[in-house]
XYZ file of C-alpha atoms in Angstrom:
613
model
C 126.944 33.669 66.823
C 124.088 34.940 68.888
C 120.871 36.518 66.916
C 122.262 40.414 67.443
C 124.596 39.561 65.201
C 123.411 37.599 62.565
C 122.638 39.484 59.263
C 120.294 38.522 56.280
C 121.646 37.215 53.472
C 121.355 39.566 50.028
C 119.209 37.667 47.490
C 118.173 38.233 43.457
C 114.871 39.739 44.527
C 116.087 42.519 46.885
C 118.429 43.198 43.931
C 116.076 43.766 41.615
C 114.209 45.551 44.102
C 116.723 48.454 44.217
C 117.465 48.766 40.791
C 113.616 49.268 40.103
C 114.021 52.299 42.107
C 116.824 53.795 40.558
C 115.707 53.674 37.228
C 112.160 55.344 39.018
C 113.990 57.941 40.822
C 116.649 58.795 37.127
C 112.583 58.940 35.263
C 111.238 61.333 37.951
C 114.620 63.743 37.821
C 114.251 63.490 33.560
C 110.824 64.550 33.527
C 111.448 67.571 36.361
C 114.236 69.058 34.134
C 112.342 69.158 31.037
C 109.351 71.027 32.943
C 112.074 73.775 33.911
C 113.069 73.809 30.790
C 109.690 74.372 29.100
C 108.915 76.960 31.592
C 112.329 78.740 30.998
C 111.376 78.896 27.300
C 108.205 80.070 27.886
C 108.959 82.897 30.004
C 111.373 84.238 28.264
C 109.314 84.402 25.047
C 106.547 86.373 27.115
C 109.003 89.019 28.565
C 110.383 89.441 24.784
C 106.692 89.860 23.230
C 104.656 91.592 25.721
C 103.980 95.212 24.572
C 106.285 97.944 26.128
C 103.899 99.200 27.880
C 102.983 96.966 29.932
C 106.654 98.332 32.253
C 104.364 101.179 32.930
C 102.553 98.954 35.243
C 105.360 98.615 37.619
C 104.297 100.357 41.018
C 107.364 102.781 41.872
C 108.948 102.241 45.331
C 108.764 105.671 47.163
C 110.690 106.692 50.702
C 107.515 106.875 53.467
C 106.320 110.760 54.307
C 107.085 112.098 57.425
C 103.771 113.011 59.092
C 103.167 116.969 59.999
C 103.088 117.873 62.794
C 100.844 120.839 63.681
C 102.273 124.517 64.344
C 101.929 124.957 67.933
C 102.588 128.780 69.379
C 103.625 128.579 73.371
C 101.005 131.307 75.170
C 102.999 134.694 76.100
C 103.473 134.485 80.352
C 106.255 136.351 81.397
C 108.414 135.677 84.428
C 110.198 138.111 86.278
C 112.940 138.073 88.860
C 111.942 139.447 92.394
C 113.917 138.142 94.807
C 115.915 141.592 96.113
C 112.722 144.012 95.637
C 111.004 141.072 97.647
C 113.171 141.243 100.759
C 115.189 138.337 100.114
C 118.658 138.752 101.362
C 119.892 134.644 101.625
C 122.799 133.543 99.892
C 123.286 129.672 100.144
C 126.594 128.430 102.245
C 128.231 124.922 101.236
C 131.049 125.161 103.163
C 133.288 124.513 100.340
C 136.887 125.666 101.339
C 138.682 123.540 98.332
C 138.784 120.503 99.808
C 135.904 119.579 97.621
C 133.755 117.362 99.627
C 130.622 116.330 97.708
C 128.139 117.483 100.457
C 129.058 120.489 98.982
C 127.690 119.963 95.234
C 124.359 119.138 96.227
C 122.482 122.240 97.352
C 119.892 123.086 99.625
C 116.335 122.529 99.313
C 113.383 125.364 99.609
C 109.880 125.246 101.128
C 106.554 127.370 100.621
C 103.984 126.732 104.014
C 101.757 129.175 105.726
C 104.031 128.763 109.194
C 102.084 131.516 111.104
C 98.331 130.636 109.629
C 97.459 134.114 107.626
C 96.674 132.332 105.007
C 99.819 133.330 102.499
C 102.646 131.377 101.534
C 105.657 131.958 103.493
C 109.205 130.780 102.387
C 112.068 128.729 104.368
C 115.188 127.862 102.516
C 117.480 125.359 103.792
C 121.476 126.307 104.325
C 124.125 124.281 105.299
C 127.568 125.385 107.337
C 131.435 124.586 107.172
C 132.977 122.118 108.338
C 135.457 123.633 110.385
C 134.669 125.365 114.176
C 136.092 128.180 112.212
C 133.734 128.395 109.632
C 130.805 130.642 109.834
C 127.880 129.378 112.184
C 125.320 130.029 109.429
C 121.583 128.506 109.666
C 118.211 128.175 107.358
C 116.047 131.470 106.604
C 112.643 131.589 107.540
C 110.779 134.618 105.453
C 107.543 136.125 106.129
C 104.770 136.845 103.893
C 102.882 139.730 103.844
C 100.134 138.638 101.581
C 101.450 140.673 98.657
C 104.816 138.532 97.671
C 107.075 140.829 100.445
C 109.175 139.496 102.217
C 110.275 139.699 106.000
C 112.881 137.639 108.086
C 111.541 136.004 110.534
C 114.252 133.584 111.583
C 115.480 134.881 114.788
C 112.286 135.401 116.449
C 110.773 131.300 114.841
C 113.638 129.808 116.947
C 115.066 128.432 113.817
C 118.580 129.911 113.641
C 120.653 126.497 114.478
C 123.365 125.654 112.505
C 123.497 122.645 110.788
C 124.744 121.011 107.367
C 121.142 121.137 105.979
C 119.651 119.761 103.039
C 115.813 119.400 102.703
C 112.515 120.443 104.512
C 109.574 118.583 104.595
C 107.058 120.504 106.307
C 103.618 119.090 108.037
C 101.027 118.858 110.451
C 102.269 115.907 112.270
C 100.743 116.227 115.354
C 96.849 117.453 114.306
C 97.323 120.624 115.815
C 96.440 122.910 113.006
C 99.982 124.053 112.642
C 102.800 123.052 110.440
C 105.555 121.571 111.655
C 109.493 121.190 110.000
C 111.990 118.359 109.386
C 115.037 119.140 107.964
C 117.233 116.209 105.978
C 120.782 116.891 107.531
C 125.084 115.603 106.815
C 124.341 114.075 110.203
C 121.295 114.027 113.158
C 118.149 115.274 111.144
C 116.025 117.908 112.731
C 112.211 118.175 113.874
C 110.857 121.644 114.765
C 107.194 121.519 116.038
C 105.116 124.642 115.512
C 104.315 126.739 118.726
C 102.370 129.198 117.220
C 102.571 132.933 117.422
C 105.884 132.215 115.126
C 107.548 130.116 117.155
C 109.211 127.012 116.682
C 110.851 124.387 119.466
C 113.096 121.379 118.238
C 111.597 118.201 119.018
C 114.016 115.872 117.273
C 115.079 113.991 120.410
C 111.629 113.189 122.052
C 109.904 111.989 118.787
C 112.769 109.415 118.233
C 113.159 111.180 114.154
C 116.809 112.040 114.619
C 118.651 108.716 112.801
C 122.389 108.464 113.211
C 125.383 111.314 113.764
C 126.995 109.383 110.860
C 123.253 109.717 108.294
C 123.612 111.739 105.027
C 119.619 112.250 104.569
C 118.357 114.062 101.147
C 114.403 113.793 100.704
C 111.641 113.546 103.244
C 107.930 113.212 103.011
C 105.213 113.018 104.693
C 102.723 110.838 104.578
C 100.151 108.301 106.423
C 101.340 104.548 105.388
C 99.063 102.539 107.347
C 95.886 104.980 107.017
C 95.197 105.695 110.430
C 94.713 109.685 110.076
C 98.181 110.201 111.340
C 100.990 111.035 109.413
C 103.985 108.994 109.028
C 107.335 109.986 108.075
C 109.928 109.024 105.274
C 113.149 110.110 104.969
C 115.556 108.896 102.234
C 119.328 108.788 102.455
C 121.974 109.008 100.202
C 125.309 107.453 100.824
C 127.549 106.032 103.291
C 130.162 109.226 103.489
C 132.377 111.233 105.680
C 134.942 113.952 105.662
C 138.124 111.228 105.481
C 136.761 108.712 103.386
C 135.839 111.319 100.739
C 139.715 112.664 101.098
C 141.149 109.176 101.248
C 139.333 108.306 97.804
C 141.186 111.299 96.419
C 138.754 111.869 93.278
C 140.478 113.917 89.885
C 139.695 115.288 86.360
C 142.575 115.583 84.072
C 144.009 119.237 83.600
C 142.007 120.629 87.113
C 142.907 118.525 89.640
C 140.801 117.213 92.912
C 137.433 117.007 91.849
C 134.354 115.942 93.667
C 133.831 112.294 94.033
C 131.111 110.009 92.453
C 128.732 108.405 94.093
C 129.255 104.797 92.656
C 132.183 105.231 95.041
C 130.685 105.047 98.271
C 128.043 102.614 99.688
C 124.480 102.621 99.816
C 122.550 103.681 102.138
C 118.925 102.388 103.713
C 115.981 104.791 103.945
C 114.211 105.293 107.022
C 110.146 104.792 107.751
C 108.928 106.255 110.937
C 105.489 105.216 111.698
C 103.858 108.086 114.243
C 102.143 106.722 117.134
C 99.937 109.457 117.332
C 101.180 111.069 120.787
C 104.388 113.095 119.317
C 106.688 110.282 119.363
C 107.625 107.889 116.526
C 108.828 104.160 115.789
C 111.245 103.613 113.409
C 109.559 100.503 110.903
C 112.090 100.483 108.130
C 113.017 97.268 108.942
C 110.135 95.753 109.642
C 108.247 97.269 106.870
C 110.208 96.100 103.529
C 112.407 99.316 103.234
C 115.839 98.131 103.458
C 116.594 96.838 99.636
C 120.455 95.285 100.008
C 122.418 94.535 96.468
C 121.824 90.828 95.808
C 125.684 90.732 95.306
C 126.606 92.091 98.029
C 124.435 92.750 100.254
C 125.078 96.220 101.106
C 122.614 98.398 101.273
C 121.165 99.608 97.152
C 119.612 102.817 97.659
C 121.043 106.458 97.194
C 117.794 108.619 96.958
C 117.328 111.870 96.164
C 113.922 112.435 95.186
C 110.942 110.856 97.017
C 107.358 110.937 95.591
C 104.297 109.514 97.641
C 101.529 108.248 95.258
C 98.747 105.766 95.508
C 100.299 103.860 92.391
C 96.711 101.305 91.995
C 93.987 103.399 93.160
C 93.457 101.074 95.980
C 93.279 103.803 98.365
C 96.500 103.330 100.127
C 99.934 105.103 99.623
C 102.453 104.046 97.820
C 105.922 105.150 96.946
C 108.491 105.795 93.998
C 112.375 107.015 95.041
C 114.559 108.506 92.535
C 118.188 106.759 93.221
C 121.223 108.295 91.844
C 122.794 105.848 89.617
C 121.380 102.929 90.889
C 118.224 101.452 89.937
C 114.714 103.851 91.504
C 112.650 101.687 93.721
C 108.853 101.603 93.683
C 107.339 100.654 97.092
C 104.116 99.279 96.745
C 101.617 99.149 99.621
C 100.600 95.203 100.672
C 97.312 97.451 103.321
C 99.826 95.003 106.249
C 102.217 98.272 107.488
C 104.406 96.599 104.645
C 105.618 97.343 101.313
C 106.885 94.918 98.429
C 109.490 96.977 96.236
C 108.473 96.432 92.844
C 110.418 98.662 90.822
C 111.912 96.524 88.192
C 108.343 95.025 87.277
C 107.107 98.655 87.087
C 109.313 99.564 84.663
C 110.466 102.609 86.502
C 113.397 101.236 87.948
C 115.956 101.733 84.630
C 115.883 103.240 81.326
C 114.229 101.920 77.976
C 118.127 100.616 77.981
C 117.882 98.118 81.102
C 120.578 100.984 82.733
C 120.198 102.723 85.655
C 120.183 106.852 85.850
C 121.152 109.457 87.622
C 118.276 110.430 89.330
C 117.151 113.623 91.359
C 114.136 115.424 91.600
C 110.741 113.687 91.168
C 106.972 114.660 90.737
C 104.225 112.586 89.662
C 101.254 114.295 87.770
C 98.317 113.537 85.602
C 99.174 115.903 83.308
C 97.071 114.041 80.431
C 92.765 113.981 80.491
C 92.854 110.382 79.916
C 94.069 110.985 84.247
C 97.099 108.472 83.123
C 98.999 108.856 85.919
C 103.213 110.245 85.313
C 106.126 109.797 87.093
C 108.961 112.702 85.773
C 112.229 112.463 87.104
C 115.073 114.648 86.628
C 118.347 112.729 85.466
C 121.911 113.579 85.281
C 123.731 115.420 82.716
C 123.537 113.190 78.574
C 120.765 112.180 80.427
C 117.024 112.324 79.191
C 114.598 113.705 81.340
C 112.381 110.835 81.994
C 108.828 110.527 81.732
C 106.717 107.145 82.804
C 103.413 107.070 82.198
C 101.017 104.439 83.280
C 99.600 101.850 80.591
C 95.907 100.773 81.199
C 96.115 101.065 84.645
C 98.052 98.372 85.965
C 101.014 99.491 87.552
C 102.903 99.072 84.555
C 105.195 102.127 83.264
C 106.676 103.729 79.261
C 108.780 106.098 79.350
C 107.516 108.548 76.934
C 110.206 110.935 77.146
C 110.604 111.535 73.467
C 107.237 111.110 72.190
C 105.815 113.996 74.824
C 108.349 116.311 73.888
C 110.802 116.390 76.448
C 113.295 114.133 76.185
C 115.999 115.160 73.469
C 115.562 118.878 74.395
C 116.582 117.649 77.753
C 119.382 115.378 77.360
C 122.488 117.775 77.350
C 121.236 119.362 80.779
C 122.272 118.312 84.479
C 118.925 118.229 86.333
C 117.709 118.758 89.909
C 114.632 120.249 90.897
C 111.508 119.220 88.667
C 107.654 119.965 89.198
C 104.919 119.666 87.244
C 102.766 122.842 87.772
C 99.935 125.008 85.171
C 101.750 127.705 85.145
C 99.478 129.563 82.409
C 96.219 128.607 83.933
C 94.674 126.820 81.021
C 93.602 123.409 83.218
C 96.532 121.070 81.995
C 99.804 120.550 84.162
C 103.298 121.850 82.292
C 106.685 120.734 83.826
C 109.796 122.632 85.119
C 112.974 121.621 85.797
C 115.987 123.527 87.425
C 119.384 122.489 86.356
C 123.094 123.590 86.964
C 126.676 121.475 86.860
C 128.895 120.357 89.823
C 132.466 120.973 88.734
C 132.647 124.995 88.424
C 135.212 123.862 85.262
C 133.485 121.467 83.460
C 133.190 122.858 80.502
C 137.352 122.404 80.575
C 136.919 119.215 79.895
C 133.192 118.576 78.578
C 132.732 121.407 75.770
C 129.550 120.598 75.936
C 128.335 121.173 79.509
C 128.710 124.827 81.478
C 128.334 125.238 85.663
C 125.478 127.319 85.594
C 122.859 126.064 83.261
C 119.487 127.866 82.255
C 116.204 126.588 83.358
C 113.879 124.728 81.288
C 110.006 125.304 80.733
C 107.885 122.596 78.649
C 104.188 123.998 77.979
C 101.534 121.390 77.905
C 99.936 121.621 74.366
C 96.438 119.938 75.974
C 94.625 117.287 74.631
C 93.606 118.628 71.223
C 97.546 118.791 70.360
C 97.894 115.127 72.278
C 98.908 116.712 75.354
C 102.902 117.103 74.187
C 105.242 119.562 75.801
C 106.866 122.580 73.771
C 109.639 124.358 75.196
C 109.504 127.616 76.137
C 111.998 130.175 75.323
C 112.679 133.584 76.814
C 110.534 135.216 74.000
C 107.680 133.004 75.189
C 108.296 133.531 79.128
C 110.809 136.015 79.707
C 114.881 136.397 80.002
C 114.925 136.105 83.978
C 113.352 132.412 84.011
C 116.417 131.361 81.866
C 119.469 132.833 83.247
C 121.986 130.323 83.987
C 122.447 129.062 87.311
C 123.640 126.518 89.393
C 120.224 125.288 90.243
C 119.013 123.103 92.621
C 116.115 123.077 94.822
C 112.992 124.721 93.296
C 109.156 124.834 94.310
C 105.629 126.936 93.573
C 103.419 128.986 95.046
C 100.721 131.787 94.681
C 102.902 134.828 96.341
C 100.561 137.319 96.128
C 97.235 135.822 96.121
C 96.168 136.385 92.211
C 95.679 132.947 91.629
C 98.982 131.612 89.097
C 101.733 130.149 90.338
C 104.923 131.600 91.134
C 108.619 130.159 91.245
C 111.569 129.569 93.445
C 115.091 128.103 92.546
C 117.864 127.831 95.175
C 121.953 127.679 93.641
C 124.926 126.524 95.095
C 126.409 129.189 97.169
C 124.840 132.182 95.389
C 121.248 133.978 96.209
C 117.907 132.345 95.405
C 116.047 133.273 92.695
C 112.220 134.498 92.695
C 109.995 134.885 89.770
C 106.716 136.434 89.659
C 104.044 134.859 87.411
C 102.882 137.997 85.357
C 100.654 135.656 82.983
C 97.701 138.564 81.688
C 95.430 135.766 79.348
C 92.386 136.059 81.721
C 92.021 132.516 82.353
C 89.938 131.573 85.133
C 91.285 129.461 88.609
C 90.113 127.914 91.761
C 91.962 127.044 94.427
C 91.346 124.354 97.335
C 92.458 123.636 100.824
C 91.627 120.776 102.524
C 90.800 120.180 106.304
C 90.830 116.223 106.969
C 88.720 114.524 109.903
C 89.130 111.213 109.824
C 92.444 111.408 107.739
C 95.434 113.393 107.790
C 94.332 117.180 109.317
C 95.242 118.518 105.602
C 94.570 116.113 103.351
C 97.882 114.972 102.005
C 98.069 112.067 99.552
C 93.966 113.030 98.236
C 93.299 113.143 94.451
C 90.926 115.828 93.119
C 89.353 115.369 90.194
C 87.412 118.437 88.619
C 85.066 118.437 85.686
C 84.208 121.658 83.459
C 83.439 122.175 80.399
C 83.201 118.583 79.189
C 86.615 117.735 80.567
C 88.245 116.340 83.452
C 91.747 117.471 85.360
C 93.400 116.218 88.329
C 95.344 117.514 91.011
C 96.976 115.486 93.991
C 97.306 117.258 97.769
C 101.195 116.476 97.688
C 103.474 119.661 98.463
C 106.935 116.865 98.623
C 108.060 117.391 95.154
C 111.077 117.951 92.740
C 114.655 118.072 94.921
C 115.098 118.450 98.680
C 112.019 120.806 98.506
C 108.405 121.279 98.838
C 105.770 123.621 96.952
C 102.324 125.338 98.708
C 99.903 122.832 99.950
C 96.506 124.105 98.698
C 96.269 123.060 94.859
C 95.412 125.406 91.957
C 92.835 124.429 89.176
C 93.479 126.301 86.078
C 90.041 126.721 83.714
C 91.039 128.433 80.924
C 88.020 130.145 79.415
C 85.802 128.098 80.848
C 83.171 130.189 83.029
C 81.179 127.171 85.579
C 82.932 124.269 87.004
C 80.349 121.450 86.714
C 81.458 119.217 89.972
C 84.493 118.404 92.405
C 85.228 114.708 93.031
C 87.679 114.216 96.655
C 89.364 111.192 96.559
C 90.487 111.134 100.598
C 93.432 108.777 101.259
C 91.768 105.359 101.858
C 89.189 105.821 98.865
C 86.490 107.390 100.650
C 84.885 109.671 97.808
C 83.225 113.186 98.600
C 81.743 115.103 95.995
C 81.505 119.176 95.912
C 78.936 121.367 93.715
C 78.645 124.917 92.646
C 82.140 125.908 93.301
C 82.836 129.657 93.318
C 85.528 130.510 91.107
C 88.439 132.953 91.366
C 89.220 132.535 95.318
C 90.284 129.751 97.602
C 88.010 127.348 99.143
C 88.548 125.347 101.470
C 86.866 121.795 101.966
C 86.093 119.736 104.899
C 85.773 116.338 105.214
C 82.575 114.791 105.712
């Protein structure tokens, strides 16, 4: 037997080894039971004695109180509805003709720019065509201002009546000329229209290499300079792989109406273009090359389908980075790596999904510091059942909440389809209150969704300021008026001061129907300023700067960004509203690279502008 195997022999000691322990272990068990019992005994004698009232000592269990919130009354600015006394005569073409191709459920897109340099805000709305050689050969609407929110048209003599499927304008100084110049997002070859003066327009597209491809479905374009080198670039976002047979072939129906406009999840993605301007008219196309092609990990087709695009130095590092609103997919966040690259960062943002880990359906976007703390926000306008959303930066490190429901705006929001959003102070009292535009796509929805109707009102959420925590309160049509809230199919929308008295106006654009354009008749005597910025070094007006103004004790902050909400783009000077407040104490410019310039003894109640130094 070898040794693993052998085993040890019992013997009388080990034996009497083991039973001292079990007669140990039955002492220990004895002893334990007694002391239970004693204690038993003894308790129950106390609870049986003690005087009755000691029960009166017991601390109730109460439900915790809800905390109050404050009473807070919305100010009294009332909107009215201008747009036929103004001149306006447009009525938006889809070219729907009951096929229902889903071109035709997105809208067109509106712009306020000075085109002809008199120093008022002039209006351009975007149209589209059919798609037949039958079909009217309709075009966008240029509209002059006549400095007192009147209206001319002015679109045969700009050179701007082409006809094309349009969607967007993003409008721009692109070649340092002093004169803004148009790109239009397109179904198809996108247009560039360089600025002439005297009014006139000539289309560009061709030589400046900006076009894309005849089979492109481009929805949001912005302009900006990417690499900082006083030039600006160009970014154009598209939506999805479509076309006229594919959308038939799919064949897309609701129950009880029929063929029904198809859904984006069922067509491909689509990669956004960057084109970086060389600085003698002509552009290169970098999208490659500079990190903007995101392709599904699973498949490797292309991820995006933007609608909104929102330039924004994310860090503060001085260089511009960018957020795009994707329609259910995941929103990208491009962040500037100072190389002519980006890294997309969305996910580890927190912007990319939902407090759920789900993707949205996103389409208008704005970014604001709405708050004094100069937190910077992201909103975004989300489908119908949908939340508005609301990120706001925590401690400054690119990281994002979305605090929707605490600021007021989310469950007020949910039940509405949104499209154009912009943050904007539309009662002049210094802190920036949001706007959003909203309106169906199936003209029977509410067939089949009780819930939802085609044309949807506006919505208006007054900032409270920072003694109320900054939350938004809606406003109702007893706060602002009837006009601002009559249902529409809204899409596009955008700001300006029409008629030079310093508060902002508003445009909305609708599906095949007239524009609508409200006059800001706010009377609460609050004081503004207003400032327009000449670059030198950087861009010739200044987009993608930060101002930062100090009076009375606080701060606000305004970025030079007219690219906001859906397919559209508001004035470029920027409005500071003061309130009460009488002095402004100093003007910080934050010019795209980080170069700081500070301002004194600002006039109030006029425009100023600013030059670079």
């Amino acid at each position: 037997m070898s040794k693993t195997d052998e085993r040890p022999e019992p013997s009388e000691n080990l034996n009497s080894q083991e039973d001292d322990a079990v007669i140990g272990r039955a002492l220990s068990w004895s002893l334990g039971l007694l002391l239970g019992i004693s204690i038993v005994i003894c308790g129950g004698w106390w609870f049986f004695s003690r005087p009755e009232n000691e029960s009166q000592r017991i601390t109730p269990l109460l439900p915790p109180e809800s905390p109050v919130l404050p009473t807070i009354s919305v100010p009294k600015v009332m909107f009215r509805e201008i747009g036929k006394e103004a001149g306006l005569e447009f009525v938006h073409h889809n070219g729907a003709e009951g096929e229902k191709l889903l071109p035709e459920t997105m809208g067109g897109g509106v712009a306020f720019f000075d085109y002809d340099s008199d120093g008022d805000q002039d209006l351009l709305f975007v149209n589209g065509i059919g798609w037949t050689e039958q079909s009217p050969a309709t075009s966008s609407v240029l509209y002059a201002n006549d400095g007192s929110g009147s209206f001319t048209d002015a679109t045969e003599e700009s050179g701007l009546d082409v006809p094309f499927y349009g969607m967007g304008a993003a409008v721009a100084d692109y070649d340092r000329d002093g004169l803004p110049d148009i790109y239009f997002t397109v179904v198809g070859v996108n247009r560039l229209f360089r600025n002439l003066g005297n009014g006139r327009f000539q289309e560009t597209t061709r030589p400046a290499g900006v076009g894309g491809a005849e089979t492109d479905w481009s929805t949001c374009a912005a302009w900006f300079d990417y690499d900082n080198d006083g030039y600006l670039d160009l970014f154009v976002g598209n939506y999805v792989r479509w076309n006229r047979e594919l959308d038939l072939q799919l064949g897309a129906t609701l129950t009880g109406i029929g063929r029904a406009y198809g859904q984006p999840m069922n067509f491909q993605g689509a990669h956004p273009y960057l084109f970086r301007n060389r600085g003698d008219g002509t552009f290169e196309d970098v999208s490659e090359r500079a990190g903007m092609q995101v392709a599904n990990l699973a498949t490797g087709v292309p991820e995006a389908k933007a609608l909104g695009a929102a330039p924004v130095d994310l860090n503060r590092d001085g260089w511009m980075d960018l957020i795009l609103a994707n329609d259910t997919v995941r929103n990208f966040v491009y962040s500037n790596a100072w190389d002519r690259t980006y890294r997309e960062i969305g996910v580890k943002t927190g912007i990319a999904y939902d407090a759920y880990g789900k993707a949205r359906g996103a389409m208008g976007i704005d970014t604001a510091r709405y708050r004094e703390d100069g937190a910077l926000a992201v909103g975004i306008a989300n489908f119908a059942n949908e939340m508005t959303a609301l990120y706001v930066e925590q401690n400054r490190q690119m990281i994002f909440t979305d605090e929707a429901i605490p600021a007021g705006v989310g469950p007020a929001s949910r039940l509405l389809l949104k499209f154009g959003l912009f943050f904007f102070d539309y009662d002049l009292d210094g802190w920036q209150d949001l706007l959003t535009v909203n309106g169906h796509l199936e003209e029977e929805i509410s067939r089949i969704q009780k819930s939802q109707r085609y044309r949807q009102p506006a919505q208006l959420f007054w900032n409270s300021g920072p003694d109320q925590g900054c939350r938004f309160v809606v406003a109702g049509a007893e706060d602002s008026g009837a006009d601002l809230f009559a249902p529409i199919v809204g899409r596009g929308s955008a700001f300006a001061d029409i008629d030079g008295d310093g508060d902002l106006d508003v445009v909305m654009t609708q599906i095949g129907g007239p524009p609508r354009l409200f006059r800001n008749e706010q009377r609460l005597g609050h004081r503004w300023v207003r400032i327009r910025l000449q670059g030198v070094q950087q861009n010739r007006e200044g987009i993608g700067a930060w101002l930062r103004l100090l009076a009375g004790g606080r701060q606000y902050w305004r970025q030079v960004m007219p690219f906001r909400g859906y397919l559209s783009q508001s004035e470029l000077p920027v409005t500071f509203g003061l309130g009460k407040i009488a002095e402004v104490e100093r003007l910080e410019i934050i010019w795209p690279g980080g170069r700081r310039q500070i301002i004194e003894d600002l006039p109030l109640e006029r425009t100023i502008e600013i030059r670079e130094q």
